mmCIF file of C-alpha atoms and ligand atoms in Angstrom:
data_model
loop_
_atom_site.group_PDB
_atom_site.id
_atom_site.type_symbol
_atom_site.label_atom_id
_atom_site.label_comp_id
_atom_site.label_asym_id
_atom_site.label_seq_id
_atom_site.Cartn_x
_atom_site.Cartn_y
_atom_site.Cartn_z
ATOM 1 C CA UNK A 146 -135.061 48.898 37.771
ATOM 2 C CA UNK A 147 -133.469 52.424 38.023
ATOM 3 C CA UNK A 148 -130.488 52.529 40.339
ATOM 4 C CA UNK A 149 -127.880 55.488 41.503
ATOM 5 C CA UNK A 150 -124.392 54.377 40.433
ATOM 6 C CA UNK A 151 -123.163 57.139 38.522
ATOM 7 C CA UNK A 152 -124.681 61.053 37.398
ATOM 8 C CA UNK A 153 -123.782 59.733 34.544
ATOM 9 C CA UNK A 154 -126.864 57.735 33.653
ATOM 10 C CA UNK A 155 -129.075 60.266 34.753
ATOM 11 C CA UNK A 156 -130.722 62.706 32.479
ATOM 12 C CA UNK A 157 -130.740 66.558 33.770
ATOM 13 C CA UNK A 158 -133.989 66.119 34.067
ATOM 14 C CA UNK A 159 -133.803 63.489 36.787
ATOM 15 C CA UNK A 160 -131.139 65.130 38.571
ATOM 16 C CA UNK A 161 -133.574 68.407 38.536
ATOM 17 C CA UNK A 162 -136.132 66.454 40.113
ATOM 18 C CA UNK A 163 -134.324 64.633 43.175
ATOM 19 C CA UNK A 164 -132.581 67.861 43.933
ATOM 20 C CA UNK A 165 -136.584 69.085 43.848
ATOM 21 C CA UNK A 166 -138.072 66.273 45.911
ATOM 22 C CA UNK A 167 -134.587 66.932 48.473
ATOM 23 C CA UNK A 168 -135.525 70.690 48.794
ATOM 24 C CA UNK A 169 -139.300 70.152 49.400
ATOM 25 C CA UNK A 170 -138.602 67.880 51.938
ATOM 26 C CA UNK A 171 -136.280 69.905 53.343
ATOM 27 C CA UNK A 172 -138.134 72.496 53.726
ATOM 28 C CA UNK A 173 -141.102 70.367 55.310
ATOM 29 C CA UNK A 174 -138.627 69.167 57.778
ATOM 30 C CA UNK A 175 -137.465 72.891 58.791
ATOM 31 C CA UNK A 176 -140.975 73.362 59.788
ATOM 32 C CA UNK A 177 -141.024 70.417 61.228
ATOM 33 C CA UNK A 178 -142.916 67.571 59.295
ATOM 34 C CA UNK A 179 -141.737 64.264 58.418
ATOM 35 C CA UNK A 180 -144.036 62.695 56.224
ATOM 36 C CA UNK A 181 -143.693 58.830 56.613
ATOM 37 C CA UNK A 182 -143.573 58.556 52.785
ATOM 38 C CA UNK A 183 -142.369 55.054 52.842
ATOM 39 C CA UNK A 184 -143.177 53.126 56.383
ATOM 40 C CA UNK A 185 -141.467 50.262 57.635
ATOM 41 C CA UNK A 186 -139.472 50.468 54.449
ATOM 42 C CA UNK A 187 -135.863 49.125 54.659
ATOM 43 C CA UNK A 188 -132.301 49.988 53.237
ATOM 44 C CA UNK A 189 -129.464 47.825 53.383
ATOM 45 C CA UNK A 190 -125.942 50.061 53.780
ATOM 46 C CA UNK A 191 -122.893 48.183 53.296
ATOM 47 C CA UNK A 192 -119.732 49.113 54.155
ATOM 48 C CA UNK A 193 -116.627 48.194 52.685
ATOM 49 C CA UNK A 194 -115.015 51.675 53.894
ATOM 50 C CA UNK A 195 -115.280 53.933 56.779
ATOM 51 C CA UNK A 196 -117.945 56.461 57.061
ATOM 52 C CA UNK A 197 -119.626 59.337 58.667
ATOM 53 C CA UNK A 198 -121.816 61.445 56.723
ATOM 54 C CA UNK A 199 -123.170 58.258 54.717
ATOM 55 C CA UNK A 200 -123.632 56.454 57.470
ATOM 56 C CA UNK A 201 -125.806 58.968 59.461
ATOM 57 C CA UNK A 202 -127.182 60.258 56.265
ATOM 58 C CA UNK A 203 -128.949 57.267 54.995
ATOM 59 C CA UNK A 204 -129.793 55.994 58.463
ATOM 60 C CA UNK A 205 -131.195 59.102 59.710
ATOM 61 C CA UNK A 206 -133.401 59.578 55.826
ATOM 62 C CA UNK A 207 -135.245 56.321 56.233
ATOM 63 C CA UNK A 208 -135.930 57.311 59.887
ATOM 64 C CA UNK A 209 -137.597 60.567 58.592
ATOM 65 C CA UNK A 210 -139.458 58.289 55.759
ATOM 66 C CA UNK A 211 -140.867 55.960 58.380
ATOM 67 C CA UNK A 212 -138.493 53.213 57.372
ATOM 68 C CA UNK A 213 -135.517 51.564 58.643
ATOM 69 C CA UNK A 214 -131.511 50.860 57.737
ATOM 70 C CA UNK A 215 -129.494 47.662 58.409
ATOM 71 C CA UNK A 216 -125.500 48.575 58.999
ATOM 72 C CA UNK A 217 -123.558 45.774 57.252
ATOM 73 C CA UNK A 218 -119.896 45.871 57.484
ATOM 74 C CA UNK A 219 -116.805 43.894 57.932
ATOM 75 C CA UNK A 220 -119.170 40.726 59.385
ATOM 76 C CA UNK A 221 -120.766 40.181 55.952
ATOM 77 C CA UNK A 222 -117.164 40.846 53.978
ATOM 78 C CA UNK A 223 -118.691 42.140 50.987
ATOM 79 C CA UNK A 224 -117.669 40.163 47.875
ATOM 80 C CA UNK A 225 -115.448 37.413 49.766
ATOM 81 C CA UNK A 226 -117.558 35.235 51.744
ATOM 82 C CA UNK A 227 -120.177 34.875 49.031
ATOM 83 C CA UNK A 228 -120.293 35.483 45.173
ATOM 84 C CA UNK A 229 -122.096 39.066 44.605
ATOM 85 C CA UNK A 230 -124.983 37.867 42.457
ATOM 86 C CA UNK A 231 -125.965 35.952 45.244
ATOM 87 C CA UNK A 232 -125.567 38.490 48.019
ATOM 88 C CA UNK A 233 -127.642 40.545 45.629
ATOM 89 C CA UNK A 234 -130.396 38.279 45.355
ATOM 90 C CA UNK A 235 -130.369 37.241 49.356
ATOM 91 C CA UNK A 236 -130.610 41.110 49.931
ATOM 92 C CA UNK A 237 -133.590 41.890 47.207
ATOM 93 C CA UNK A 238 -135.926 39.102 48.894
ATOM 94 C CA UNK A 239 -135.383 41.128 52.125
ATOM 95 C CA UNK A 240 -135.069 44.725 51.826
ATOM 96 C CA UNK A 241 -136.423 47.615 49.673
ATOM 97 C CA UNK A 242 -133.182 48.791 48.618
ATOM 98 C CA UNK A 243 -129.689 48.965 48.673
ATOM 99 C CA UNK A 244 -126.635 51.233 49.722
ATOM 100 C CA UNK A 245 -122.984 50.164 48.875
ATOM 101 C CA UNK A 246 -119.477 51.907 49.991
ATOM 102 C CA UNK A 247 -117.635 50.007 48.184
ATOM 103 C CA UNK A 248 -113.384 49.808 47.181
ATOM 104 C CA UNK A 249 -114.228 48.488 43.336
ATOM 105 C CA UNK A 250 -116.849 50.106 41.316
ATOM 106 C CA UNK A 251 -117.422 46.693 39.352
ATOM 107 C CA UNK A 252 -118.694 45.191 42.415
ATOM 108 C CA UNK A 253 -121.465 47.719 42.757
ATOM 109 C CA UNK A 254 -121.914 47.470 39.274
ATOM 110 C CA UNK A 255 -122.229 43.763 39.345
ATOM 111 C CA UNK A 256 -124.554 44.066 42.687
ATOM 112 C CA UNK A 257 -127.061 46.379 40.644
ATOM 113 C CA UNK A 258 -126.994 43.754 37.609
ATOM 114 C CA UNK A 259 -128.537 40.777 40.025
ATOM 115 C CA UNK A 260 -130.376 43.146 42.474
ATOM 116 C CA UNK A 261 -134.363 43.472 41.836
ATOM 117 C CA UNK A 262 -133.994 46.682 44.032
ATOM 118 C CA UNK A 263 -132.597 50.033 43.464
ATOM 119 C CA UNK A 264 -128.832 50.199 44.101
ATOM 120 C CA UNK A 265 -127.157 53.718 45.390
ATOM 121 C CA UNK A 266 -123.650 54.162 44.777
ATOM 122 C CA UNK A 267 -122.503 55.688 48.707
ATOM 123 C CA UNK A 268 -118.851 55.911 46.945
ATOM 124 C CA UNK A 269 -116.472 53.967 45.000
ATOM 125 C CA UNK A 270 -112.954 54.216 44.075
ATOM 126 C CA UNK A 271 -114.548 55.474 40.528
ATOM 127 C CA UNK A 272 -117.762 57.800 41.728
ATOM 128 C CA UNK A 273 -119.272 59.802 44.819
ATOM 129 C CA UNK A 274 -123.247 60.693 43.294
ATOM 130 C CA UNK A 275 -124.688 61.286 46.335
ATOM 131 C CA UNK A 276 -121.845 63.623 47.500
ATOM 132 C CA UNK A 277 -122.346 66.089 43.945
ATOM 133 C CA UNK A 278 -125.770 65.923 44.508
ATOM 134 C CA UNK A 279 -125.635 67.523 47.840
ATOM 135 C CA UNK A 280 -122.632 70.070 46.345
ATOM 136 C CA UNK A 281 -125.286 71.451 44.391
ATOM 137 C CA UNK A 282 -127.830 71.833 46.573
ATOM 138 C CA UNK A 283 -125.167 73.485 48.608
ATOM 139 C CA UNK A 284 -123.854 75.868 45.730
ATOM 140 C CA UNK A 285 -127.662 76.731 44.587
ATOM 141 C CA UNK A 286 -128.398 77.661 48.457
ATOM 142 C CA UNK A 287 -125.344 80.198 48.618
ATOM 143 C CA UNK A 288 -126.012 81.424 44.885
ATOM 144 C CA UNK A 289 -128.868 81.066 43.518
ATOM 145 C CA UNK A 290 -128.864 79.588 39.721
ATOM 146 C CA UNK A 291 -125.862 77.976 39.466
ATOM 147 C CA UNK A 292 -125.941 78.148 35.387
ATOM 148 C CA UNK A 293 -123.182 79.177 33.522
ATOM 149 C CA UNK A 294 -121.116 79.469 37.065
ATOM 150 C CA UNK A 295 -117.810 78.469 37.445
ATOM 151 C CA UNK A 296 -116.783 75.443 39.740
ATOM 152 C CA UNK A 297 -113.227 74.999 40.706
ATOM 153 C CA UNK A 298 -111.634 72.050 41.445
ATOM 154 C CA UNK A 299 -108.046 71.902 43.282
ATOM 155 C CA UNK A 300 -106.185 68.248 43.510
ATOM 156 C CA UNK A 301 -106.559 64.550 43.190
ATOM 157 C CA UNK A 302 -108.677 63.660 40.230
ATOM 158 C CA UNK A 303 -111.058 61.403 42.187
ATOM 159 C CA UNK A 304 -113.912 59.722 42.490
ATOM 160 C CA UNK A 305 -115.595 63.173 44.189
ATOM 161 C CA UNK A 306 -113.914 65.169 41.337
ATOM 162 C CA UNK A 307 -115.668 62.793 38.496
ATOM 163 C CA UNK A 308 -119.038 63.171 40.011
ATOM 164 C CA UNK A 309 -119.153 66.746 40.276
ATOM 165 C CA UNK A 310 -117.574 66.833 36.629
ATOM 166 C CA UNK A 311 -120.554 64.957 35.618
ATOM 167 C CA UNK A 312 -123.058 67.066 37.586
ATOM 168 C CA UNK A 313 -121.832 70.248 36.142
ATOM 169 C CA UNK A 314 -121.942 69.302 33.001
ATOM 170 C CA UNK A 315 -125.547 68.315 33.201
ATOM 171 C CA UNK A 316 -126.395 71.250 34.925
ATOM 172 C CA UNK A 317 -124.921 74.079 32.847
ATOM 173 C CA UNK A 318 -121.764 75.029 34.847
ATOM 174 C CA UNK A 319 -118.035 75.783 33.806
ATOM 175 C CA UNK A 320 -115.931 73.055 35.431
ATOM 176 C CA UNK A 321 -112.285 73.746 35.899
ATOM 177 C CA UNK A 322 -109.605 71.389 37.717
ATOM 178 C CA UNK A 323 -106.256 72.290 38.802
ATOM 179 C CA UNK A 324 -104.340 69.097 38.948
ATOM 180 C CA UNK A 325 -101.034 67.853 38.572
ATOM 181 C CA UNK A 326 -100.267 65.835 35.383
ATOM 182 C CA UNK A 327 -99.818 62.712 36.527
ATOM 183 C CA UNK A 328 -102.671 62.595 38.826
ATOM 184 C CA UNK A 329 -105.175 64.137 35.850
ATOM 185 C CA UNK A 330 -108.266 61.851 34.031
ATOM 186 C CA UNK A 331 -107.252 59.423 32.384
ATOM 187 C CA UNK A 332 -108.251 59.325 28.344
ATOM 188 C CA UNK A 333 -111.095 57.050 29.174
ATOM 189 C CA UNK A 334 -112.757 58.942 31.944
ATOM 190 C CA UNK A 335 -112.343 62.170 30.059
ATOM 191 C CA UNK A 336 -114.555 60.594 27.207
ATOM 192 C CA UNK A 337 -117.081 59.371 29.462
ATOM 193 C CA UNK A 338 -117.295 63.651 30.761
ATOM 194 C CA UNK A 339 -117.629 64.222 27.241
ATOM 195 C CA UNK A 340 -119.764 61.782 26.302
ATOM 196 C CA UNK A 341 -122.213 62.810 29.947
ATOM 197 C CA UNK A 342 -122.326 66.366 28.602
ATOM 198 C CA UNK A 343 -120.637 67.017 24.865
ATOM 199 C CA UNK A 344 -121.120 70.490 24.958
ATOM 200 C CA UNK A 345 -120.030 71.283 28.743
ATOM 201 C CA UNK A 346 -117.267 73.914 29.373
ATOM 202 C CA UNK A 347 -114.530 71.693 30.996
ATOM 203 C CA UNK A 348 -111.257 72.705 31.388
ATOM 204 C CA UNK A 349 -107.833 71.179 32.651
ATOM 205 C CA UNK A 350 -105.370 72.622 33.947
ATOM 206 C CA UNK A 351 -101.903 72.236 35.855
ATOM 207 C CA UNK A 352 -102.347 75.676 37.456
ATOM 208 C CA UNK A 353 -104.416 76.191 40.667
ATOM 209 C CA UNK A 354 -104.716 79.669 40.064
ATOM 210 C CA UNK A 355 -106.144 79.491 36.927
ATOM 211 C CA UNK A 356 -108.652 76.775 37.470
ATOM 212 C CA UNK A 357 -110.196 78.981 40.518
ATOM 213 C CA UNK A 358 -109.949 82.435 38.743
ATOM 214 C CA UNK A 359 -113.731 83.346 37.984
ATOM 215 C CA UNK A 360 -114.929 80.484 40.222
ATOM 216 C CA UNK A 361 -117.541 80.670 42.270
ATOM 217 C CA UNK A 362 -117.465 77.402 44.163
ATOM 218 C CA UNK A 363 -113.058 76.159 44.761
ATOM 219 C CA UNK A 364 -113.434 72.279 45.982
ATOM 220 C CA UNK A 365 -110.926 70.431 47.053
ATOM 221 C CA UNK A 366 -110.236 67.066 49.011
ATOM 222 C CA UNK A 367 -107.825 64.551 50.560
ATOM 223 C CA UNK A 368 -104.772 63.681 48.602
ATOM 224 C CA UNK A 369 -104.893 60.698 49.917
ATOM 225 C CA UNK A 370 -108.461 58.788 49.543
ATOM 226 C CA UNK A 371 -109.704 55.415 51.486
ATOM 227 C CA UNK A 372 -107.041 52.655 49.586
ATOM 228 C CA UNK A 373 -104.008 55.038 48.809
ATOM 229 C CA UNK A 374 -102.521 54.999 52.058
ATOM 230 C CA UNK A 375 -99.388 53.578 50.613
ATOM 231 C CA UNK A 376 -98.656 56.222 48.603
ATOM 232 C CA UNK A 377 -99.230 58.933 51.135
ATOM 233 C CA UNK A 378 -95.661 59.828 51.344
ATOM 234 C CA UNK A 379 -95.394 60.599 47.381
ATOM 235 C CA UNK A 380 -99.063 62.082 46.713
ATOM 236 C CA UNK A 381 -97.787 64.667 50.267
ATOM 237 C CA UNK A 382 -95.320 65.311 48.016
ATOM 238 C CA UNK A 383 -96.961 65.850 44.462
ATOM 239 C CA UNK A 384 -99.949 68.203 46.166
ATOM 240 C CA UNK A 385 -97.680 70.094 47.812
ATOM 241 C CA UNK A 386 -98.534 73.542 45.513
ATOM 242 C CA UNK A 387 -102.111 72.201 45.163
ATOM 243 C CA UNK A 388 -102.801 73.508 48.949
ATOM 244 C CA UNK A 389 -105.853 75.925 48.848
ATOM 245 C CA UNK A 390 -104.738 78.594 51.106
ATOM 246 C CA UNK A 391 -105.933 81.975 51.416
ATOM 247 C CA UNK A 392 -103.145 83.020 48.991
ATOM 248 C CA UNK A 393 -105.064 80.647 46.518
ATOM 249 C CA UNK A 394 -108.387 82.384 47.736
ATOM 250 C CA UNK A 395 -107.446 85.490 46.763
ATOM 251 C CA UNK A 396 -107.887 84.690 43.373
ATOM 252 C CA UNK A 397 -111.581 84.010 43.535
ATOM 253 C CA UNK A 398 -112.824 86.362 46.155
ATOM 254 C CA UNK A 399 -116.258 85.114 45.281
ATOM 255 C CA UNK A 400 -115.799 81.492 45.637
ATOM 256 C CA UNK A 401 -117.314 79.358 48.822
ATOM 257 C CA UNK A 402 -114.602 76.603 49.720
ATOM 258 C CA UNK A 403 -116.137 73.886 49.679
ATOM 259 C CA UNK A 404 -114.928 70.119 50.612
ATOM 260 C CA UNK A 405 -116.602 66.560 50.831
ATOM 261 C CA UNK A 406 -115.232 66.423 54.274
ATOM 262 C CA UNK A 407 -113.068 64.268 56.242
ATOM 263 C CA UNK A 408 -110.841 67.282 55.715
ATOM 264 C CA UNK A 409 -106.686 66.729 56.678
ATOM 265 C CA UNK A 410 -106.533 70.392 57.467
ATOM 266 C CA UNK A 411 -102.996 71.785 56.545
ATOM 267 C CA UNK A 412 -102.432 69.735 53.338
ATOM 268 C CA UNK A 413 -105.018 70.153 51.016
ATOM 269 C CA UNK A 414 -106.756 73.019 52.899
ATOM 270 C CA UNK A 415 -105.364 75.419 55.346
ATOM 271 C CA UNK A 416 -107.394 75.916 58.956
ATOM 272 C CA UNK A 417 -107.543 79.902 57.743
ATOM 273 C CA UNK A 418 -109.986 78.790 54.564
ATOM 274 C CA UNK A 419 -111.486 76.092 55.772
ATOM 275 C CA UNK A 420 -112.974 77.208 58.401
ATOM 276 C CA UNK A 421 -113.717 80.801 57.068
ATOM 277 C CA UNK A 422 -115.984 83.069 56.313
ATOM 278 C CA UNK A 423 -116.079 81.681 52.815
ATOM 279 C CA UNK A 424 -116.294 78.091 53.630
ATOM 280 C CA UNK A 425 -119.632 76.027 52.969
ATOM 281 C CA UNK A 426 -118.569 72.709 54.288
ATOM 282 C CA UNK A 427 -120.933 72.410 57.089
ATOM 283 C CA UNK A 428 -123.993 72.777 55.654
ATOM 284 C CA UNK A 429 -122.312 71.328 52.418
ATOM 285 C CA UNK A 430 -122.410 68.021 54.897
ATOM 286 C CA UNK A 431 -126.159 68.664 56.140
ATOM 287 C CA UNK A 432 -127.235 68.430 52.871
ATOM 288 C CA UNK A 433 -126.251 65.115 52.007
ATOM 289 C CA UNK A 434 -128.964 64.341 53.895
ATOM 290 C CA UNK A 435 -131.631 66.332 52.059
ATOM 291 C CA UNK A 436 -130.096 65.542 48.716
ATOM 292 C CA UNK A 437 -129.980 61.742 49.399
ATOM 293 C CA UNK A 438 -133.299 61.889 50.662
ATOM 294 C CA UNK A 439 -134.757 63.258 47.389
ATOM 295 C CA UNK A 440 -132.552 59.866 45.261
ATOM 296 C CA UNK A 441 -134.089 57.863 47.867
ATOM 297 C CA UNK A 442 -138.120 58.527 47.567
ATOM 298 C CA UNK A 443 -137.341 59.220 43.567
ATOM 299 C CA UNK A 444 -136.182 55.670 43.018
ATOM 300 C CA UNK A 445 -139.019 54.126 45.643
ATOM 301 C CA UNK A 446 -141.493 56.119 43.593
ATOM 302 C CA UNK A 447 -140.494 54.527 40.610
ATOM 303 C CA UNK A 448 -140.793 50.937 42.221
ATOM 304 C CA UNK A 449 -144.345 51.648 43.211
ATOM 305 C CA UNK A 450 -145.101 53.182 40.130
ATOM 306 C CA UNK A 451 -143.842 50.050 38.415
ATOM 307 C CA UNK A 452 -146.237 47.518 40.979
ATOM 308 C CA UNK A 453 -149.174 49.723 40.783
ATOM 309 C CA UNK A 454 -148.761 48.476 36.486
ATOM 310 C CA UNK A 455 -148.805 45.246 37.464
HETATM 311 N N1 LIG B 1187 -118.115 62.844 52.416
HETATM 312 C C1 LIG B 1187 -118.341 61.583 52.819
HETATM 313 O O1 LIG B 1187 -118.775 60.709 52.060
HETATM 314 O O2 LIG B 1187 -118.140 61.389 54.150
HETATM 315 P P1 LIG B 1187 -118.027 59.964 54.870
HETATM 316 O O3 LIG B 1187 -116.844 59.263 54.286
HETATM 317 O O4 LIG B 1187 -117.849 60.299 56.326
HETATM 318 O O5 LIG B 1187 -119.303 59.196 54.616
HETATM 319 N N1 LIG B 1188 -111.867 60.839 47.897
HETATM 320 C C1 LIG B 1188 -112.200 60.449 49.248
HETATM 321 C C2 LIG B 1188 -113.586 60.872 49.578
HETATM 322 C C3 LIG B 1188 -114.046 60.540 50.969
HETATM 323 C C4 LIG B 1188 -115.442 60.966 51.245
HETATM 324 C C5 LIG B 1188 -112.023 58.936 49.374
HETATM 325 O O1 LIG B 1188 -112.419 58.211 48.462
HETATM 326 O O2 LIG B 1188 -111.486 58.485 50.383
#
């Protein structure tokens, strides 16, 4: 059973050919057409954290498909009012597949090990897939081919920043983050980029201005993600010269800002950049749709290819 937990475990192959299947769709629905590729198909989406663009992404994509999606939040208390493996087996009897938001990576990890449906990854503490798959989309709309370009990063090394380290390097761009020391990778996670692409261009760096010379895509996000509120105070403090601000622009007169969205405008990202001519973020957020869409029928696809064998 193939599942979407990390860009990691896909080849560039497979991330070529949902960002494909997202784009032809996309294009069908621009004329107009939504194919009911899977009807009366259902998604669960559960929600350990708040949402917007998930949310309405996912729900709105199996509307388009023909299908259907259950919101499950705070009433089902993912993980405390029942052991995973057997939420994970309740939910494959009933529904077609599954969508987690979840605070610990392990327990989507753990979900996908029991589940006999495909498992998508709508953010963890550790990864954001769906969000870099819809980055590119984005980047490849503005640029064209996106190989050998230069994507910036400015801030937090996140879950958002590890997926779009992990897409680059499987698709052939530079990938360049200007963070503070203490909030860099950690050894580990910096083995696992290497190991997803060995012979990616990925560079580190302490200096904002360095990691968004050349670039033609600077990204940046909150300081402060879903389950770090308590150390707002100190991260405010930490990012203060990681702002990107049109001085920071100037650098990279090329570059589309671009950000995951929801934006805290006048820390990371000044009101001037991000909502200027060179900012992508709007339909940077439209495309999570499209992007998600094209995970969505490539891992159904699979499931009927796998029950027409049988
Ligand atoms: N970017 C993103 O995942 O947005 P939401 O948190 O609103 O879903
Ligand atoms: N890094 C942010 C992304 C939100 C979409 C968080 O995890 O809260």
């Amino acid at each position: 059973m193939r599942h979407l937990l990390t860009l990691k475990d896909l080849t560039t192959a497979e991330i070529e050919e949902i960002l494909a299947i997202g784009n032809a769709l996309k294009a069908d629905l621009k004329r107009g057409v939504r194919e009911p590729l899977f009807p009366n198909f259902v998604m669960g989406m559960i929600f350990q954290k708040q949402s917007l663009r998930t949310r309405v992404s996912f729900e709105t994509l199996m509307t388009h498909l023909g299908g259907s999606a259950i919101y499950l939040a705070g009433d089902v208390d993912f993980g405390k009012r029942e052991p995973i493996h057997d939420f994970a087996r309740v939910m494959s009897e009933m529904v077609d597949l599954v969508m987690i938001r979840a605070k610990h990576h392990e327990d989507v990890a753990e979900f996908a090990k029991y589940a006999s449906v495909p498992v998508i990854n709508g953010l963890t503490d550790y990864s954001h897939p769906c969000q870099a798959l819809a980055d590119i989309m984005t980047l490849r709309e503005l640029v064209g081919d996106t190989t050998g370009k230069k994507f910036a990063w400015v801030g937090d090394a996140n879950n958002v920043a590890l997926s779009l380290a992990f897409i680059c390097g499987k698709l052939g761009l530079k990938f360049s983050m200007g963070t503070p020391g203490a909030y860099q990778f950690s050894d580990e996670i910096l083995q696992q980029i290497h190991e997803n692409a060995p012979d990616a261009e990925f560079e580190v760096t302490e200096d904002p201005v360095k990691a968004v010379e050349g670039a033609s895509a600077v990204y940046t996000d909150v300081w402060v993600s879903m389950g770090q509120e308590d150390e707002k105070a100190q991260r405010e403090r930490d990012f203060a010269a990681y702002q990107v601000n049109a001085e920071l622009m100037k650098h990279c007169p090329d570059a589309y800002f671009m950000h995951c969205l929801p934006a805290r405008r006048g820390f990371e990202v000044t009101e001037e950049v991000i909502d200027g001519p060179q900012s992508a973020i709007i339909p940077e957020a439209g495309n999570r749709l499209h992007a998600q869409k094209g995970a969505v029928v490539w891992l159904l696809r699979q499931v009927q290819a796998a029950k027409a064998q049988n």
